[in-house]
mmCIF file of C-alpha atoms in Angstrom:
data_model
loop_
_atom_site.group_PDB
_atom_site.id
_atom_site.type_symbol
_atom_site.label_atom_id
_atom_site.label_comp_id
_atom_site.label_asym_id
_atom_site.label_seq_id
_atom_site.Cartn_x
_atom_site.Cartn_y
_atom_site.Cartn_z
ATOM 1 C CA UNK A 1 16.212 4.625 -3.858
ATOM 2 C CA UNK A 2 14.357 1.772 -2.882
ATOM 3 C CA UNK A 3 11.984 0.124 -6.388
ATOM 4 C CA UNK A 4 9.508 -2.061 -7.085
ATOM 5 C CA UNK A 5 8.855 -3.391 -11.140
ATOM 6 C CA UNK A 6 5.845 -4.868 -11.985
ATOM 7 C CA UNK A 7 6.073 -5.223 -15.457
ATOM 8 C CA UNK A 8 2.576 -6.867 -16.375
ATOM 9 C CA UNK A 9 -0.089 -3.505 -16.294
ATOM 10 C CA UNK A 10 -2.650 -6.344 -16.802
ATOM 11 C CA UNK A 11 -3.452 -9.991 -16.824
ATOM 12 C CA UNK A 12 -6.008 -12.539 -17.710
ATOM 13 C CA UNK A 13 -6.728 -16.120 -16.612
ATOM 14 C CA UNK A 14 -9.416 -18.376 -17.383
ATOM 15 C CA UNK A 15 -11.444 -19.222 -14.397
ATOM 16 C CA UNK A 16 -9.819 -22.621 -12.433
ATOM 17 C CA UNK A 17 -6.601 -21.968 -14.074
ATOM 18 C CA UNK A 18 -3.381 -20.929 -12.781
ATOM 19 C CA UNK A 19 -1.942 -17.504 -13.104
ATOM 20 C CA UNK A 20 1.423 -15.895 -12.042
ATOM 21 C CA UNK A 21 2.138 -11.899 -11.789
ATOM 22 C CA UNK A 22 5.712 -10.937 -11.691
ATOM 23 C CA UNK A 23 7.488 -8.439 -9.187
ATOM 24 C CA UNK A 24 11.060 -7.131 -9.299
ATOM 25 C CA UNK A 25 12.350 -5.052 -6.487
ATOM 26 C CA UNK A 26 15.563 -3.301 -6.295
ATOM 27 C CA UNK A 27 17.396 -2.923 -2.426
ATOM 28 C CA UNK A 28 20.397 -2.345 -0.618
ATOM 29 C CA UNK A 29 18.856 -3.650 2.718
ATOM 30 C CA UNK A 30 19.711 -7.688 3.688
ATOM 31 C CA UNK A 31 17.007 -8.238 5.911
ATOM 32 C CA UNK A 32 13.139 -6.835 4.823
ATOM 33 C CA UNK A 33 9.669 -8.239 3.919
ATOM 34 C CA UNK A 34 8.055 -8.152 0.597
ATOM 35 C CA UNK A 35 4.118 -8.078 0.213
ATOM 36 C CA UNK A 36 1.262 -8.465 -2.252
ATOM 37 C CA UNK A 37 -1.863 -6.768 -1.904
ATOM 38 C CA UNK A 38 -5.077 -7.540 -3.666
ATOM 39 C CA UNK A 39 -7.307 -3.847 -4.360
ATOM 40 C CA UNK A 40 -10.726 -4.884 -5.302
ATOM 41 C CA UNK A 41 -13.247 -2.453 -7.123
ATOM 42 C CA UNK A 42 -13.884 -1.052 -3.425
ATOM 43 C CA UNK A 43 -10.113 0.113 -3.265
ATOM 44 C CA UNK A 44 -9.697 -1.323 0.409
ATOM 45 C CA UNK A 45 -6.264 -2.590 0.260
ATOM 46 C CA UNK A 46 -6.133 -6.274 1.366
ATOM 47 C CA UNK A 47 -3.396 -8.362 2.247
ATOM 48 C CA UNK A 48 -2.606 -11.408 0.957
ATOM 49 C CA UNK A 49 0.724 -12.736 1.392
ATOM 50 C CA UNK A 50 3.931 -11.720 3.206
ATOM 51 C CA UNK A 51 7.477 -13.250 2.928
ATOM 52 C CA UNK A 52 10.359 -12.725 5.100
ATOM 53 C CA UNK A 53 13.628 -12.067 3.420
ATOM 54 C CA UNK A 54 15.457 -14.403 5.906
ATOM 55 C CA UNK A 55 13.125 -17.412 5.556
ATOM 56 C CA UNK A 56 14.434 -19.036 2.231
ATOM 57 C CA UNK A 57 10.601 -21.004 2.198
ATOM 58 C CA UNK A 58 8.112 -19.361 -0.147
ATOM 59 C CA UNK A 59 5.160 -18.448 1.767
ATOM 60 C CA UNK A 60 1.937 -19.791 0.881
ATOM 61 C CA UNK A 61 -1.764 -19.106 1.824
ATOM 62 C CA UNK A 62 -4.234 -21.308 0.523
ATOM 63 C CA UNK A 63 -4.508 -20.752 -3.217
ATOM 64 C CA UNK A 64 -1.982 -18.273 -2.676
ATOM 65 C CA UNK A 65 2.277 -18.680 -3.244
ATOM 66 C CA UNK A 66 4.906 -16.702 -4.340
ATOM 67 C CA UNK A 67 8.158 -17.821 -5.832
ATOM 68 C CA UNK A 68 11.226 -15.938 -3.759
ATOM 69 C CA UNK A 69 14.303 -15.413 -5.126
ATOM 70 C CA UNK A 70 16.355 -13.188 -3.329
ATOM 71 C CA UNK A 71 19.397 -13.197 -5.365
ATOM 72 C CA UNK A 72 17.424 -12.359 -7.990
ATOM 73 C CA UNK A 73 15.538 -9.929 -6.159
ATOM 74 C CA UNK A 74 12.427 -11.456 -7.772
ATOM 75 C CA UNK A 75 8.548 -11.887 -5.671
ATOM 76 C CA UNK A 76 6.018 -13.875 -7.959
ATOM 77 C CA UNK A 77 2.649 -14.207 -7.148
ATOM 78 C CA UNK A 78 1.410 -17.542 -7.827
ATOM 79 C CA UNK A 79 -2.562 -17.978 -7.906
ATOM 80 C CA UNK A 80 -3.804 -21.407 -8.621
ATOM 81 C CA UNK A 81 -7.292 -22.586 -9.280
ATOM 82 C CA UNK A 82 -8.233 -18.698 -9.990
ATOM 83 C CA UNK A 83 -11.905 -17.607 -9.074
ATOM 84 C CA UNK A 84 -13.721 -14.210 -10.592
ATOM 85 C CA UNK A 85 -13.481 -12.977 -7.115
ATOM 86 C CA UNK A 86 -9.543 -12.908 -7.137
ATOM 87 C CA UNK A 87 -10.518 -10.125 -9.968
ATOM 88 C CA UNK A 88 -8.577 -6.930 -8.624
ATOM 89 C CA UNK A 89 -5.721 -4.386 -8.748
ATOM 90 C CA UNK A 90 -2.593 -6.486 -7.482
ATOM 91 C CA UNK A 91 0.058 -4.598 -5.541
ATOM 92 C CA UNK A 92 3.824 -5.956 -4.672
ATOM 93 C CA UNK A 93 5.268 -3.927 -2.103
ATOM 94 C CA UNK A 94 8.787 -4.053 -0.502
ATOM 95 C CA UNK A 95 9.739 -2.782 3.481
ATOM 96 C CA UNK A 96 12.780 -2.012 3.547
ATOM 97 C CA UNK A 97 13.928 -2.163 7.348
ATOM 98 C CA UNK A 98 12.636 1.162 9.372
ATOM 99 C CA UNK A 99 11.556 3.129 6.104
ATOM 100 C CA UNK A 100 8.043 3.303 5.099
ATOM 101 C CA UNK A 101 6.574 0.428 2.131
ATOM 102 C CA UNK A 102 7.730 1.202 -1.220
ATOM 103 C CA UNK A 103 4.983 -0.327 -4.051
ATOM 104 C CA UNK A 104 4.736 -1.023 -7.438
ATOM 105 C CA UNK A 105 2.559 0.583 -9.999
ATOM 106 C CA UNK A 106 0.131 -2.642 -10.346
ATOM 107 C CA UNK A 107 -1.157 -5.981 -11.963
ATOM 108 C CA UNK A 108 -5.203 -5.538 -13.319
ATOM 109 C CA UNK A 109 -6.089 -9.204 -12.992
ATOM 110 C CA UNK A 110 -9.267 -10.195 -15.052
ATOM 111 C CA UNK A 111 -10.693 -13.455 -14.710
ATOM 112 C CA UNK A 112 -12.998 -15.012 -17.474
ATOM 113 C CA UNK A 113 -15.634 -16.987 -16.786
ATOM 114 C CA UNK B 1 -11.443 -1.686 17.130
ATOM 115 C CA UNK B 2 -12.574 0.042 14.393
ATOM 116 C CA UNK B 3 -9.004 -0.376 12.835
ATOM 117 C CA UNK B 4 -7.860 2.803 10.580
ATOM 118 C CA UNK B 5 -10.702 5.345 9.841
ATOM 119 C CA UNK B 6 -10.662 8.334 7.517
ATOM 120 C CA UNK B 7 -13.206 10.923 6.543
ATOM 121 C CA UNK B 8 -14.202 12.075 4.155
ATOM 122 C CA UNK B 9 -14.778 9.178 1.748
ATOM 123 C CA UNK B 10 -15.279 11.785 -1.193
ATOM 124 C CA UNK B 11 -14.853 15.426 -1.331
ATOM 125 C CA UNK B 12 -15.020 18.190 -4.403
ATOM 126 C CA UNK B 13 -12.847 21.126 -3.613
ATOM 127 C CA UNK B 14 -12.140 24.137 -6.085
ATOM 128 C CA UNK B 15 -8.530 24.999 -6.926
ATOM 129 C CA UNK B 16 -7.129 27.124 -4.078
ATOM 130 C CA UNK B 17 -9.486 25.866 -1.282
ATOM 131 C CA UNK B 18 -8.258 24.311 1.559
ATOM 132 C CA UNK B 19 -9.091 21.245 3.405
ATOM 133 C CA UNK B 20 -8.109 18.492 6.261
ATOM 134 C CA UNK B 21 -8.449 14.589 5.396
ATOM 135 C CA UNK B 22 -8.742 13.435 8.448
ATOM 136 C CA UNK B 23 -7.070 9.521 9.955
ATOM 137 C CA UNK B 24 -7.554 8.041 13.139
ATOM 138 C CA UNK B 25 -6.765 4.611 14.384
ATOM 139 C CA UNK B 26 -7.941 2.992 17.840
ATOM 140 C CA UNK B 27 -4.920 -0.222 17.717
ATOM 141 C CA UNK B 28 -2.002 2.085 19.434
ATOM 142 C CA UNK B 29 0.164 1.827 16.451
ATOM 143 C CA UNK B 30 3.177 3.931 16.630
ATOM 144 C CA UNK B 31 3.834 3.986 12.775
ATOM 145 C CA UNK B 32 1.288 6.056 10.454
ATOM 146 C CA UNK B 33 1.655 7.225 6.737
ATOM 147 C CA UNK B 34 -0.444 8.562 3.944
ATOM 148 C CA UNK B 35 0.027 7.501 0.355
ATOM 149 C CA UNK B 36 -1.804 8.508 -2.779
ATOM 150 C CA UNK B 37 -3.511 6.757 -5.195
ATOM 151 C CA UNK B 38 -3.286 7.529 -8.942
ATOM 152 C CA UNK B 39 -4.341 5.234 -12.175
ATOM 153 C CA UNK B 40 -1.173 3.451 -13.296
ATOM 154 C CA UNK B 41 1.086 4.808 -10.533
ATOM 155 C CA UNK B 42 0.792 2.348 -7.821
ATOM 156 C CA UNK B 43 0.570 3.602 -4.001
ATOM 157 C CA UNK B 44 2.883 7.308 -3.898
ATOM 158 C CA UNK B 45 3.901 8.209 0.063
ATOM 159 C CA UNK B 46 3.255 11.521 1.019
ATOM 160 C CA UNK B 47 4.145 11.882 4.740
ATOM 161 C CA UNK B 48 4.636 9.474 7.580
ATOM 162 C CA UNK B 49 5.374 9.397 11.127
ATOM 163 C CA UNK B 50 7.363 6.662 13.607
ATOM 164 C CA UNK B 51 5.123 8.752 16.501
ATOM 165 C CA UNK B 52 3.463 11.837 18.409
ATOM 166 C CA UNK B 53 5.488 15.048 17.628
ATOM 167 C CA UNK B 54 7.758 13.015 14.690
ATOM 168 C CA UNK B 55 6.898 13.915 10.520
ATOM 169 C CA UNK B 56 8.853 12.940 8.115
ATOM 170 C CA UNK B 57 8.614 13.270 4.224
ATOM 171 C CA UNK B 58 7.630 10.388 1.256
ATOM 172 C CA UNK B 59 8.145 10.469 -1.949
ATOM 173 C CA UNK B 60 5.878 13.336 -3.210
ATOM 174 C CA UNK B 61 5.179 15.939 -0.153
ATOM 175 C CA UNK B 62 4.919 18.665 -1.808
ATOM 176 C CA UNK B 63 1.546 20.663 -1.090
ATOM 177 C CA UNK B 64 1.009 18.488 1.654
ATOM 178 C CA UNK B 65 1.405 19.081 5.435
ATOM 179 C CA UNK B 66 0.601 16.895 8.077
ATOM 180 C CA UNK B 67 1.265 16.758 11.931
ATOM 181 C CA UNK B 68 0.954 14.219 15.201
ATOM 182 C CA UNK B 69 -0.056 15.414 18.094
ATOM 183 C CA UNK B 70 -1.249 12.392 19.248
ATOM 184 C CA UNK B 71 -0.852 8.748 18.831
ATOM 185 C CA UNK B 72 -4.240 8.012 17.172
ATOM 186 C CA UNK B 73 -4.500 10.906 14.820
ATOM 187 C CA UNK B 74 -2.329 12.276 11.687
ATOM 188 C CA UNK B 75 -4.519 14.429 9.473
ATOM 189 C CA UNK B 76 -3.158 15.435 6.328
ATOM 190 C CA UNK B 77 -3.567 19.225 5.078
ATOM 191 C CA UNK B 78 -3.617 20.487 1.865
ATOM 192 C CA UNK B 79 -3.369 24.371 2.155
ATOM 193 C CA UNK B 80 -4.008 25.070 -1.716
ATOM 194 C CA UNK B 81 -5.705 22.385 -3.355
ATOM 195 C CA UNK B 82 -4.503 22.207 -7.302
ATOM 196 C CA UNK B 83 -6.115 19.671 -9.876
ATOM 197 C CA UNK B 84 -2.958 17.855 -9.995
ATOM 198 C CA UNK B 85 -3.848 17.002 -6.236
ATOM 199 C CA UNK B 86 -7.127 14.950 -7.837
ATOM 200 C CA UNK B 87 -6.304 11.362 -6.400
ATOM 201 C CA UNK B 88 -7.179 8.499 -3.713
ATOM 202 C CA UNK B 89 -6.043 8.785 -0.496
ATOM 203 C CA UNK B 90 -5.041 6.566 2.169
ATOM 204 C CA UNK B 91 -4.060 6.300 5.443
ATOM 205 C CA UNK B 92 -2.558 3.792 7.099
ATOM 206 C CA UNK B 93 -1.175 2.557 10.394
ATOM 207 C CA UNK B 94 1.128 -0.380 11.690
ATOM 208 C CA UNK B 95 2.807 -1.217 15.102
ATOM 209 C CA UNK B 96 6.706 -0.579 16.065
ATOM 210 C CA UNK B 97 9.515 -1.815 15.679
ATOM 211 C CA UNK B 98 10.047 -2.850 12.422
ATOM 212 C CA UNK B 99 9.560 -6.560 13.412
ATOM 213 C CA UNK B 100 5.829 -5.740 13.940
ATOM 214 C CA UNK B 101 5.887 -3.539 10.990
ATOM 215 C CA UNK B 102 5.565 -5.744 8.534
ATOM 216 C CA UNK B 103 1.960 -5.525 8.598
ATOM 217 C CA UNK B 104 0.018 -2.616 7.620
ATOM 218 C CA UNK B 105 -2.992 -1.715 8.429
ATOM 219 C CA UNK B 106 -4.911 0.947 5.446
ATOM 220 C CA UNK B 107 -7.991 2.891 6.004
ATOM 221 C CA UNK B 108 -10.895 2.896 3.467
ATOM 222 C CA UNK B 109 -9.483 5.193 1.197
ATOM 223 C CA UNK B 110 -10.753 9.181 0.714
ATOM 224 C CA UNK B 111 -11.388 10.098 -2.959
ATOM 225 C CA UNK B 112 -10.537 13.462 -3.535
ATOM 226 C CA UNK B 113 -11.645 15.709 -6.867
ATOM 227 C CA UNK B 114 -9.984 19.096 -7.264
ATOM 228 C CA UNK B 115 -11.582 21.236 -9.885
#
């Protein structure tokens, strides 16, 4: 079966400061795409990066990168210059091919003013 | 496009009712799913389907049904509601194949409380 670790329940950053959340995924598959989803205090589910498994380039979007390592099967979320609105639920998620997203249980991110 | 809708956004059933959460999307996507939302459990799937007339099981289906009779529309059915079916649920949608898939499209989320 197809898993995704996220072993931080809940982080903290000061505000301007840089903050990583870790993801682990476990899969059989050579070619899928690995997400990260933000989940405010609305609950819509946003999206905020993607990364291809075949692209060995770590995506980035804005403030936004991740650190890829697909031998290690390891998806970091880097967030630099953190602002209280990138307070929210974090999700990694993992699509496997044709099967449906598999996601981890969640990063709380707090940011202190 | 009014992208993935779902209604209710919050509903109180008593144990044993019955009731339909409905999802509809206007973007033509192929690929729907509902998950379920619980504290410290992440994003659960419950049912999806690739499209019209084709169901297939998640992770945790159990007291769940759901059909697709059309493109736009998978509602998902629970025909006994239990307590243990309190949760968040959403819907969501994405194109086919699996080269478009990688971007999913979620609905607003229906919160469900089962008494």
């Amino acid at each position: 079966a197809q898993t995704v670790t996220q072993s931080q329940p809940e982080m903290s950053v000061q505000e301007a400061e840089t903050v990583t959340l870790s993801c682990t995924y476990d899969t059989s598959e050579s070619d899928y795409y690995l997400f990260w989803y933000k989940q405010p205090p609305s609950r819509q589910m946003i999206l905020v990066i993607r990364q291809e498994a075949y692209k060995q380039q770590n995506a980035t979007e804005n403030r936004f990168s991740v650190n890829f390592q697909k031998a290690a099967k390891s998806f970091s979320l880097k967030i630099s210059d953190s602002q209280l609105g990138d307070a929210a639920m974090y999700f990694c998620a993992h699509l496997p091919g044709n099967t449906p997203l598999v996601f981890g249980k969640g990063t709380r991110l707090s940011v202190i003013a | 496009n009014a992208g993935v809708t779902q209604t209710p956004k919050f509903q109180v059933l008593k144990t044993g009712q019955s009731m339909t959460l409905q999802c509809a999307q206007d973007m033509n996507h192929e690929y729907m799913s509902w998950y379920r939302q619980d504290p410290g459990m992440g994003l659960r799937l419950i049912h999806y389907s690739v499209g019209a007339g084709i169901t297939d099981q998640g992770e945790v289906p159990n007291g769940y049904n759901v059909s697709r009779s059309t493109t736009e529309d998978f509602p998902l059915r629970l025909l006994s509601a239990a307590p243990s079916q309190t949760s968040v649920y959403f819907c969501a949608s994405s194109p086919l194949p699996s080269g478009d898939q990688e971007t999913q499209y979620f609905g607003p989320g229906t919160r469900l409380l089962v008494l």
